[in-house]
Structures are given as structure tokens and as C-alpha cells.
Coordinates of C-alpha atoms in Angstrom, one line a residue:
Chain A
M1 CA 113.8 224.1 163.5
S2 CA 113.7 227.6 164.7
Y3 CA 116.9 229.6 164.8
P4 CA 117.7 233.4 165.2
A5 CA 117.9 235.1 162.0
S6 CA 119.2 238.6 161.6
Q7 CA 117.4 239.4 158.2
N8 CA 120.8 241.0 157.2
P9 CA 122.5 239.0 154.4
H10 CA 125.9 240.7 155.2
E11 CA 126.0 239.2 158.6
D12 CA 124.1 236.0 158.3
I13 CA 125.8 233.1 156.3
R14 CA 122.6 231.2 156.0
E15 CA 120.7 234.3 154.4
S16 CA 123.5 235.2 152.2
T17 CA 124.0 231.6 150.7
Y18 CA 120.1 231.7 149.8
V19 CA 119.8 227.9 149.1
P20 CA 118.9 226.7 152.6
E21 CA 116.1 229.1 152.9
L22 CA 114.7 228.3 149.6
L23 CA 114.7 224.6 150.4
K24 CA 113.1 225.4 153.6
G25 CA 110.3 227.3 152.0
M26 CA 109.8 224.5 149.5
A27 CA 109.5 222.0 152.3
I28 CA 106.9 224.0 154.2
T29 CA 104.8 224.2 150.8
A30 CA 105.1 220.6 150.2
R31 CA 104.2 219.5 153.7
V32 CA 101.0 221.6 153.6
F33 CA 100.2 220.4 150.2
W34 CA 100.6 216.7 151.0
R35 CA 98.7 217.1 154.3
N36 CA 95.8 218.7 152.6
L37 CA 95.9 216.3 149.8
F38 CA 95.8 213.0 151.8
G39 CA 94.9 214.2 155.2
E40 CA 91.6 213.6 156.7
R41 CA 89.2 216.4 157.0
D42 CA 87.2 217.0 160.2
L43 CA 84.0 218.5 158.9
T44 CA 82.1 218.5 162.1
T45 CA 83.7 221.2 164.0
R46 CA 84.4 224.7 163.1
V47 CA 87.3 225.5 160.9
V48 CA 89.6 226.9 163.7
E49 CA 88.9 224.0 166.0
R50 CA 89.5 221.3 163.5
K51 CA 91.7 218.5 164.6
G52 CA 92.2 216.6 161.2
L53 CA 95.3 216.6 159.3
S54 CA 94.0 218.5 156.3
R55 CA 93.1 222.1 157.1
V56 CA 91.4 223.0 154.0
A57 CA 88.8 225.7 154.8
T58 CA 87.1 225.6 151.5
I59 CA 83.7 224.1 151.4
A60 CA 83.0 221.8 148.3
Y61 CA 79.7 223.7 148.1
P62 CA 77.1 221.6 146.1
E63 CA 78.4 218.3 147.7
E64 CA 79.0 219.7 151.3
K65 CA 76.2 221.9 152.5
P66 CA 77.1 223.9 155.6
V67 CA 74.4 224.1 158.3
Y68 CA 72.9 227.4 158.5
P69 CA 73.1 229.2 161.9
E70 CA 70.2 229.0 164.5
G71 CA 68.5 232.4 163.7
Y72 CA 68.9 232.1 160.0
R73 CA 66.0 233.6 158.1
G74 CA 65.5 231.4 155.1
L75 CA 62.7 230.9 152.7
H76 CA 59.3 231.6 154.1
R77 CA 56.7 229.1 154.8
L78 CA 52.9 229.2 155.6
V79 CA 52.4 227.3 158.6
P80 CA 49.7 224.6 158.2
R81 CA 47.1 223.7 160.7
D82 CA 46.8 220.0 161.7
D83 CA 44.1 219.5 159.1
G84 CA 46.5 220.8 156.4
R85 CA 45.1 224.4 155.8
P86 CA 47.0 227.4 156.3
R87 CA 46.9 229.0 159.7
C88 CA 46.7 232.4 158.1
V89 CA 43.5 234.3 158.7
A90 CA 44.1 237.1 156.1
C91 CA 44.5 239.9 158.5
Y92 CA 47.0 241.7 156.2
M93 CA 49.5 242.3 159.2
C94 CA 52.4 240.9 157.5
A95 CA 51.6 242.7 154.1
T96 CA 51.4 245.9 156.1
A97 CA 54.5 245.4 157.9
C98 CA 56.5 244.4 154.8
P99 CA 58.9 247.2 153.9
A100 CA 59.3 245.8 150.4
Q101 CA 55.6 245.3 149.9
C102 CA 56.2 241.9 148.4
I103 CA 53.3 240.1 150.1
Y104 CA 50.0 240.0 148.3
I105 CA 46.9 238.7 150.1
E106 CA 43.5 238.3 148.8
A107 CA 41.1 237.3 151.6
A108 CA 37.9 235.1 151.3
E109 CA 35.3 234.2 153.9
Y110 CA 34.7 230.7 155.0
D111 CA 31.4 229.4 153.8
P112 CA 29.0 229.6 156.9
V113 CA 27.3 226.3 156.1
D114 CA 30.7 224.6 155.9
D115 CA 30.6 222.0 158.6
L116 CA 34.4 222.3 159.3
R117 CA 35.2 223.0 162.8
A118 CA 37.5 225.7 162.1
S119 CA 35.2 227.6 159.9
R120 CA 32.8 228.6 162.8
V121 CA 35.4 230.3 164.8
I122 CA 37.6 231.8 161.9
E123 CA 36.0 234.3 159.5
K124 CA 38.6 234.6 156.8
Y125 CA 41.2 232.6 154.9
P126 CA 43.6 233.7 152.3
K127 CA 42.3 233.0 148.8
A128 CA 45.6 234.1 147.5
F129 CA 48.8 234.6 149.4
V130 CA 51.6 235.4 147.1
I131 CA 55.3 236.5 147.9
D132 CA 57.6 237.9 145.5
Q133 CA 60.7 236.5 146.5
L134 CA 62.8 238.8 144.3
R135 CA 61.5 241.8 146.2
C136 CA 61.7 240.2 149.6
V137 CA 64.6 241.6 151.7
V138 CA 64.5 238.8 154.2
C139 CA 64.0 241.0 157.2
G140 CA 61.6 238.9 159.2
F141 CA 59.0 241.6 159.8
C142 CA 56.3 239.5 158.5
V143 CA 57.0 236.8 161.0
E144 CA 57.1 239.3 163.8
A145 CA 53.8 240.9 162.8
C146 CA 51.9 237.7 162.3
P147 CA 49.4 237.3 165.2
K148 CA 48.6 233.7 164.4
D149 CA 52.2 232.3 163.9
A150 CA 51.1 231.6 160.4
I151 CA 54.2 232.6 158.6
R152 CA 57.7 231.5 159.5
M153 CA 61.2 231.6 158.0
D154 CA 62.5 228.5 159.6
T155 CA 63.0 226.2 156.6
F156 CA 66.8 226.8 156.8
T157 CA 67.0 226.9 153.0
H158 CA 67.8 229.8 150.7
T159 CA 65.5 230.9 147.9
P160 CA 67.1 229.2 144.8
P161 CA 68.2 231.4 141.9
E162 CA 66.3 231.3 138.7
Y163 CA 66.3 232.2 135.1
S164 CA 63.3 234.5 135.0
R165 CA 61.5 237.0 137.4
Q166 CA 58.2 235.1 137.0
S167 CA 59.6 232.0 138.7
F168 CA 60.0 234.0 141.9
I169 CA 56.4 234.5 142.5
Y170 CA 55.6 232.1 145.3
P171 CA 51.8 231.2 145.6
V172 CA 50.2 229.3 148.5
D173 CA 51.0 225.8 147.2
K174 CA 54.7 226.6 147.1
L175 CA 54.6 228.3 150.5
L176 CA 52.5 225.9 152.4
K177 CA 54.9 223.2 153.8
G178 CA 56.6 222.0 156.9
T179 CA 55.3 220.9 160.2
A180 CA 51.9 222.0 161.4
A181 CA 51.9 224.2 164.4
V182 CA 49.3 223.8 167.2
H183 CA 48.9 226.2 170.0
P184 CA 46.4 225.7 173.0
S185 CA 45.3 229.3 172.3
D186 CA 44.1 228.6 168.9
P187 CA 40.4 229.5 168.7
W188 CA 39.5 226.0 167.3
Y189 CA 40.9 224.4 170.3
R190 CA 39.9 227.1 172.9
R191 CA 36.2 226.8 172.4
E192 CA 35.7 223.4 173.6
G193 CA 31.9 223.3 173.4
S194 CA 31.8 224.9 169.9
G195 CA 30.6 221.6 168.2
E196 CA 27.2 223.1 167.7
P197 CA 27.2 226.7 168.6
A198 CA 23.9 228.7 168.8
H199 CA 25.2 231.5 166.5
V200 CA 26.4 230.7 163.2
H201 CA 29.4 232.7 162.3
K202 CA 28.6 235.8 164.2
E203 CA 28.7 237.0 167.8
A204 CA 25.5 236.6 169.6
H205 CA 24.6 240.2 170.0
T206 CA 25.2 241.2 166.5
R207 CA 23.2 238.7 164.7
I208 CA 21.6 240.1 161.7
G209 CA 18.1 239.0 160.8
P210 CA 16.5 238.4 157.4
A211 CA 15.0 241.9 157.3
G212 CA 18.4 243.4 157.9
R213 CA 17.9 244.6 161.4
V214 CA 19.9 243.3 164.4
E215 CA 18.3 240.6 166.5
V216 CA 19.3 239.9 170.0
D217 CA 18.9 236.4 171.5
T218 CA 17.1 237.3 174.8
G219 CA 17.0 233.8 176.0
K220 CA 20.7 233.5 176.8
P221 CA 23.0 235.8 178.8
V222 CA 24.6 238.3 176.4
P223 CA 28.0 239.4 177.4
V224 CA 27.9 242.9 176.0
T225 CA 25.4 245.6 177.2
R226 CA 22.2 245.1 175.4
F227 CA 21.6 248.3 173.4
L228 CA 18.9 247.1 171.1
K229 CA 15.7 245.5 171.5
Chain B
M1 CA 72.2 229.9 115.5
A2 CA 68.9 228.7 114.4
D3 CA 70.0 227.1 111.3
L4 CA 71.9 224.5 113.3
E5 CA 68.6 223.1 114.6
V6 CA 66.7 223.1 111.3
T7 CA 67.5 220.2 109.0
P8 CA 67.3 221.3 105.4
A9 CA 64.9 219.4 103.1
I10 CA 67.8 218.0 101.0
A11 CA 70.9 217.7 103.0
T12 CA 74.0 216.9 101.1
R13 CA 76.8 215.1 102.5
K14 CA 78.9 218.3 102.8
D15 CA 76.1 220.1 104.7
E16 CA 75.7 217.1 107.0
T17 CA 79.6 217.2 107.8
I18 CA 79.6 220.9 108.3
S19 CA 76.7 220.9 110.7
R20 CA 78.3 218.0 112.7
L21 CA 81.5 219.9 112.7
Q22 CA 79.8 223.0 113.9
G23 CA 77.9 221.1 116.6
L24 CA 81.3 219.8 117.9
V25 CA 82.8 223.2 117.9
S26 CA 79.8 224.7 119.6
K27 CA 80.0 222.0 122.3
G28 CA 83.7 222.4 122.7
L29 CA 83.5 226.3 122.9
G30 CA 80.7 226.0 125.4
W31 CA 82.6 223.8 127.5
A32 CA 85.7 226.2 127.5
R33 CA 83.5 229.2 128.1
R34 CA 81.4 228.0 130.9
Y35 CA 84.5 227.0 132.8
S36 CA 86.5 230.2 132.4
L37 CA 84.0 233.1 133.3
F38 CA 85.8 236.2 133.7
T39 CA 83.8 238.3 136.1
Y40 CA 83.3 242.1 136.1
P41 CA 81.7 243.0 139.5
F42 CA 79.5 246.1 139.1
A43 CA 79.6 246.5 142.9
T44 CA 77.5 249.4 144.0
A45 CA 76.2 248.4 147.4
C46 CA 76.4 246.0 150.2
C47 CA 76.2 242.9 147.9
G48 CA 79.7 243.6 147.0
M49 CA 80.8 242.4 150.5
E50 CA 79.0 239.1 149.7
Y51 CA 80.7 238.8 146.3
M52 CA 83.9 239.2 148.3
S53 CA 82.8 236.3 150.6
V54 CA 82.2 234.1 147.5
A55 CA 85.6 235.0 146.0
A56 CA 87.3 234.4 149.3
S57 CA 88.7 230.9 150.6
R58 CA 85.7 229.5 152.2
Y59 CA 83.3 229.7 149.4
D60 CA 86.0 229.6 146.6
I61 CA 84.6 230.8 143.3
A62 CA 87.7 229.4 141.7
R63 CA 86.4 226.0 141.8
F64 CA 84.0 226.9 139.3
G65 CA 86.6 228.6 137.0
A66 CA 85.2 232.3 137.7
E67 CA 87.9 233.6 140.0
F68 CA 89.6 235.7 137.5
T69 CA 87.9 239.2 138.4
R70 CA 88.5 241.8 135.6
F71 CA 88.0 245.4 136.3
S72 CA 87.8 246.2 132.8
P73 CA 84.7 245.3 131.0
R74 CA 86.5 244.8 127.8
Q75 CA 88.2 241.7 129.3
A76 CA 85.2 240.2 131.1
D77 CA 82.4 238.1 129.9
L78 CA 80.3 237.8 132.9
L79 CA 78.8 241.0 134.4
M80 CA 77.7 240.7 138.0
V81 CA 75.5 243.6 138.9
T82 CA 76.0 243.7 142.6
G83 CA 73.9 246.1 144.4
T84 CA 71.3 248.9 143.9
V85 CA 71.4 250.7 140.5
N86 CA 69.8 254.1 140.7
L87 CA 68.6 256.1 137.6
K88 CA 71.7 258.2 137.5
Q89 CA 73.8 255.1 137.5
A90 CA 71.8 253.2 134.9
P91 CA 73.4 254.7 131.7
I92 CA 76.8 253.9 133.2
L93 CA 75.7 250.1 133.6
K94 CA 74.4 250.1 130.2
R95 CA 77.6 251.7 128.8
V96 CA 79.6 248.9 130.8
Y97 CA 77.4 246.2 129.3
E98 CA 78.0 247.5 125.8
Q99 CA 81.7 247.7 126.2
M100 CA 81.9 244.0 127.0
C101 CA 82.8 241.7 124.0
E102 CA 80.4 239.0 123.0
P103 CA 79.8 236.5 124.3
K104 CA 78.5 238.0 127.5
W105 CA 76.2 237.0 130.2
V106 CA 74.7 239.1 133.1
V107 CA 73.8 238.1 136.6
A108 CA 71.7 240.3 138.8
F109 CA 73.1 239.8 142.2
G110 CA 70.7 240.5 145.0
V111 CA 67.1 241.8 145.1
C112 CA 68.0 245.5 144.3
A113 CA 69.7 244.6 141.1
S114 CA 67.1 242.2 140.2
S115 CA 64.0 244.1 141.1
G116 CA 64.8 247.2 142.9
G117 CA 64.1 245.4 146.1
F118 CA 62.5 247.6 148.8
Y119 CA 63.8 250.8 147.1
D120 CA 60.5 251.3 145.2
N121 CA 60.9 254.9 144.7
Y122 CA 61.7 257.5 142.1
A123 CA 65.5 257.3 142.2
V124 CA 66.1 253.4 141.8
L125 CA 65.9 251.4 138.7
Q126 CA 63.3 248.6 139.2
G127 CA 65.4 245.8 137.9
I128 CA 68.2 246.0 135.6
D129 CA 66.4 243.9 133.2
R130 CA 64.8 247.2 132.1
I131 CA 68.0 248.3 130.5
I132 CA 70.0 245.1 129.8
P133 CA 69.2 241.3 129.5
V134 CA 69.7 239.3 132.6
D135 CA 70.5 235.6 132.4
V136 CA 70.3 234.6 136.0
Y137 CA 68.5 236.3 139.0
I138 CA 69.8 236.0 142.6
P139 CA 67.4 236.7 145.3
G140 CA 68.3 237.6 148.9
C141 CA 69.4 240.8 150.6
P142 CA 72.3 240.1 150.4
P143 CA 72.3 236.6 149.0
R144 CA 74.3 233.8 150.7
P145 CA 77.4 232.5 149.0
E146 CA 75.6 229.3 148.5
Q147 CA 72.9 231.2 146.4
V148 CA 75.6 232.7 144.3
L149 CA 77.3 229.4 143.7
D150 CA 73.9 228.0 142.8
A151 CA 73.4 230.8 140.4
L152 CA 76.8 230.2 138.8
L153 CA 75.9 226.5 138.3
L154 CA 72.7 227.6 136.8
L155 CA 74.6 230.0 134.4
Q156 CA 77.0 227.3 133.4
K157 CA 74.1 225.0 132.5
K158 CA 72.7 227.8 130.4
I159 CA 75.9 228.3 128.7
S160 CA 76.3 224.7 127.8
G161 CA 72.9 224.7 126.4
Q162 CA 73.6 227.7 124.1
T163 CA 75.0 227.6 120.5
H164 CA 78.5 228.9 120.2
L165 CA 80.0 229.8 116.7
L166 CA 83.6 230.3 115.9
G167 CA 83.1 233.1 113.3
D168 CA 80.1 234.9 114.5
R169 CA 80.7 236.0 118.0
Q170 CA 76.9 236.5 118.5
V171 CA 75.6 234.1 121.1
E172 CA 72.1 233.1 121.2
R173 CA 70.5 234.7 124.3
H174 CA 67.0 234.9 125.6
L175 CA 64.8 238.0 124.5
G176 CA 66.0 240.7 126.6
A177 CA 64.8 244.3 126.9
R178 CA 67.5 245.3 124.4
D179 CA 66.3 242.9 121.7
L180 CA 62.7 244.2 122.0
I181 CA 63.5 247.5 120.2
E182 CA 65.9 247.3 117.4
P183 CA 67.1 250.6 116.1
A184 CA 66.6 249.5 112.5
K185 CA 63.0 248.9 113.1
L186 CA 62.4 252.3 114.7
G187 CA 64.0 254.1 111.8

């Protein structure tokens, strides 16, 4: 019910009597109120494109959780291999790239006599991998720096608030979760015939003998120039 | 505070009645206080934008009773330290905290206020809990509004678990930096 209004109470009888405008405003308020109270909310689409009768934009947060956008950098996770161990090889690239220095890594070597397939082609694993989530500025540099795709921020959950600073120290068992990642370039897949390698844990030309000097296996072709006899 | 929990060896009927009454009063005051938090936003940096987002209509902080932002610390009972606090600003923050009336609670909003974040340098206070006690820490740089609402729910849970007294305005808090050194013990 649109009509031209001059906004001048001296000319406009409708403005000067005041009551019709008051009722009109009350009607608009009441209509929006009842619409929002009993109308159906269309939660699936974006707020501006919603078709439901109720146009309430407020999210009832703990009950309704909005979906985080595609590139949202959430809580970190250490990506497991398909045998459940972390893919991390403790190279310290993420800890070096981290501007907040919130990653602490302690490297350990795999046992050479361990008969796990991965332990012959990977030297190190993180004995301790700790992220201080209260220092982390969620920049994602660790994810970009990682050469092994071992740390990701694709959990789409935020770090929960806590009562104490100590609760934000996330060790490996809190970080290692999610689906395992498998790449054809993974060393434990790339070396097909590495079931029983001739060398244990070392490259062929740099094997150190019991006396401490380097031994060269002359029986097989050595890929690098022989510089020692 | 503590004398509510400790049952005396010989409890007279009068003592029992008083303690039960005090328990009821404490519960009622806790209910009232946790749903009417007046916030003082100590906004120094970009986290203040996120605080505005929490207060705006999409994530409406009014649904938790904390919408009434007071820009005077004397009228507020929730101090939200929103952003980096450097050493020059630390005395101001301490003074603002001391101007607030009991009972009061503190939320460290974002990593800069909580731990200094990546400003690990000579100019920035490495966490506001070095000068004032903090009840809830919110991580994130800046935190999402969901994280802030989670923290508010945590704080409400904490307030409902505390003991509230009518006469004594002191509220039982966790041992903060302020409680560690008492002036009386120093002198």
C-alpha cells in the first residue's frame, strides 16, 4: 500500500493526523514478528537466498552449527599412514616455518632390526610432536612446508576454548586422527622389491663397517662414483 | 566460601538451616550472574572485529545474556581482553581490572591475549595471566565466533559452579597471578 508522502505535516493530512502512520508501523512490526515466530526457516541456503517465511538470520549456535567454508584452516591433525603410524618423518620443516614457533618435535630413529616395512626406507619418526594451540596463529605455513603431507588442517573443527593454558598442549595422541593418506610416491610403496634389501637402513655406498670405516659392496652396481676402496 | 563445603563436627539445626539457605542463595545468585554478564571489551587489535561479529545479529551474543556492552569497567563484570597487550598497555589493563567490581571474570580472547601469540618479543606481554587471573582462554587468530560462544558457555558453567555470597562480594576464583603474591605477606 504505497502512496506518495510529502514528509511535510503541514501539507499531508495523513502525516499530520499521526495515527495511520503509527498503525502502519505497528502492522509491519507485528507481521515480521509473527512471520519469524511461526514461519519455517530455510537453513540450507545462504541467508540472502532463503525462501522460507521466517527470515531470522541468527544461528542458534550450539544446536545449529554452520558449515565451515571450503578452505577453512581448522584444528591440525597429523595424517596417519595406512598402518596407523604418523606419516611425519621428523624433518623439522613445519617447526622451522612456523612463525609462532608453536611446534615442538623430538626425532627418533626407527630400530634397524625392526621388521616393519616402513622402517627400512624411513629413518626417523617423531618421538614427540607437540603443538601449543594457544600460540598457533592458524596461518597454515606448516601444512605448506610439509614435504610428506603429514600435517593438515582439514578437520573443519575449531580449537575448543579451555580453562587452563596447559590444556592447549596437543601431543601426538591428540593430533593423530582422521583418514590415512596414501600417495604412490611414498617411499614404502615406491620401492617394490624392498622386502629384503641388501643394505639395512643405509645407502649401499656409505655402509659403515664394524671397524668404523666405510665399506663398499663391489659385487653390485653402485649408483654413485666410487671414491673409496 | 570454603566453610560452605566443610560440615562442622556438631551441626546445630540453626547451622544447618543457615547453610542450606546460603546454598540456595548461592545457586540463585549464580543463575542470575551467569545469564547477565556485562562485558567490557578491552579491544586493542584485530580480535575486536571478531568481537563485533559475535555481538552482531548472525552470532547473537544476546542469546546468552551477554549483549550489554559497558564501556566503563565499573559497570562491567566480564573483562574480554581482545587483542595484543604490550608492556606499555599492561598497567592500563591491570588498572581496568582493578576498577571492576567483584564478582568479575576475565576471558582472554585470541592467542595474543592468551599467550602472546607469535609476538614473542620484548614489547609484548606473553599472556595476560601474568598480570591478572584468567578464567577462560580462547585460541585462534582471530577466533571464530563459534569459539567465543563456546567460551561463553564454558564461563557460564564455571560461574554456576562457583559459590556466591550475598554479603561478601568476594567470589571464589582459581589461583591467579594476583593471588600468588599478597602484599600482606610481602611486608
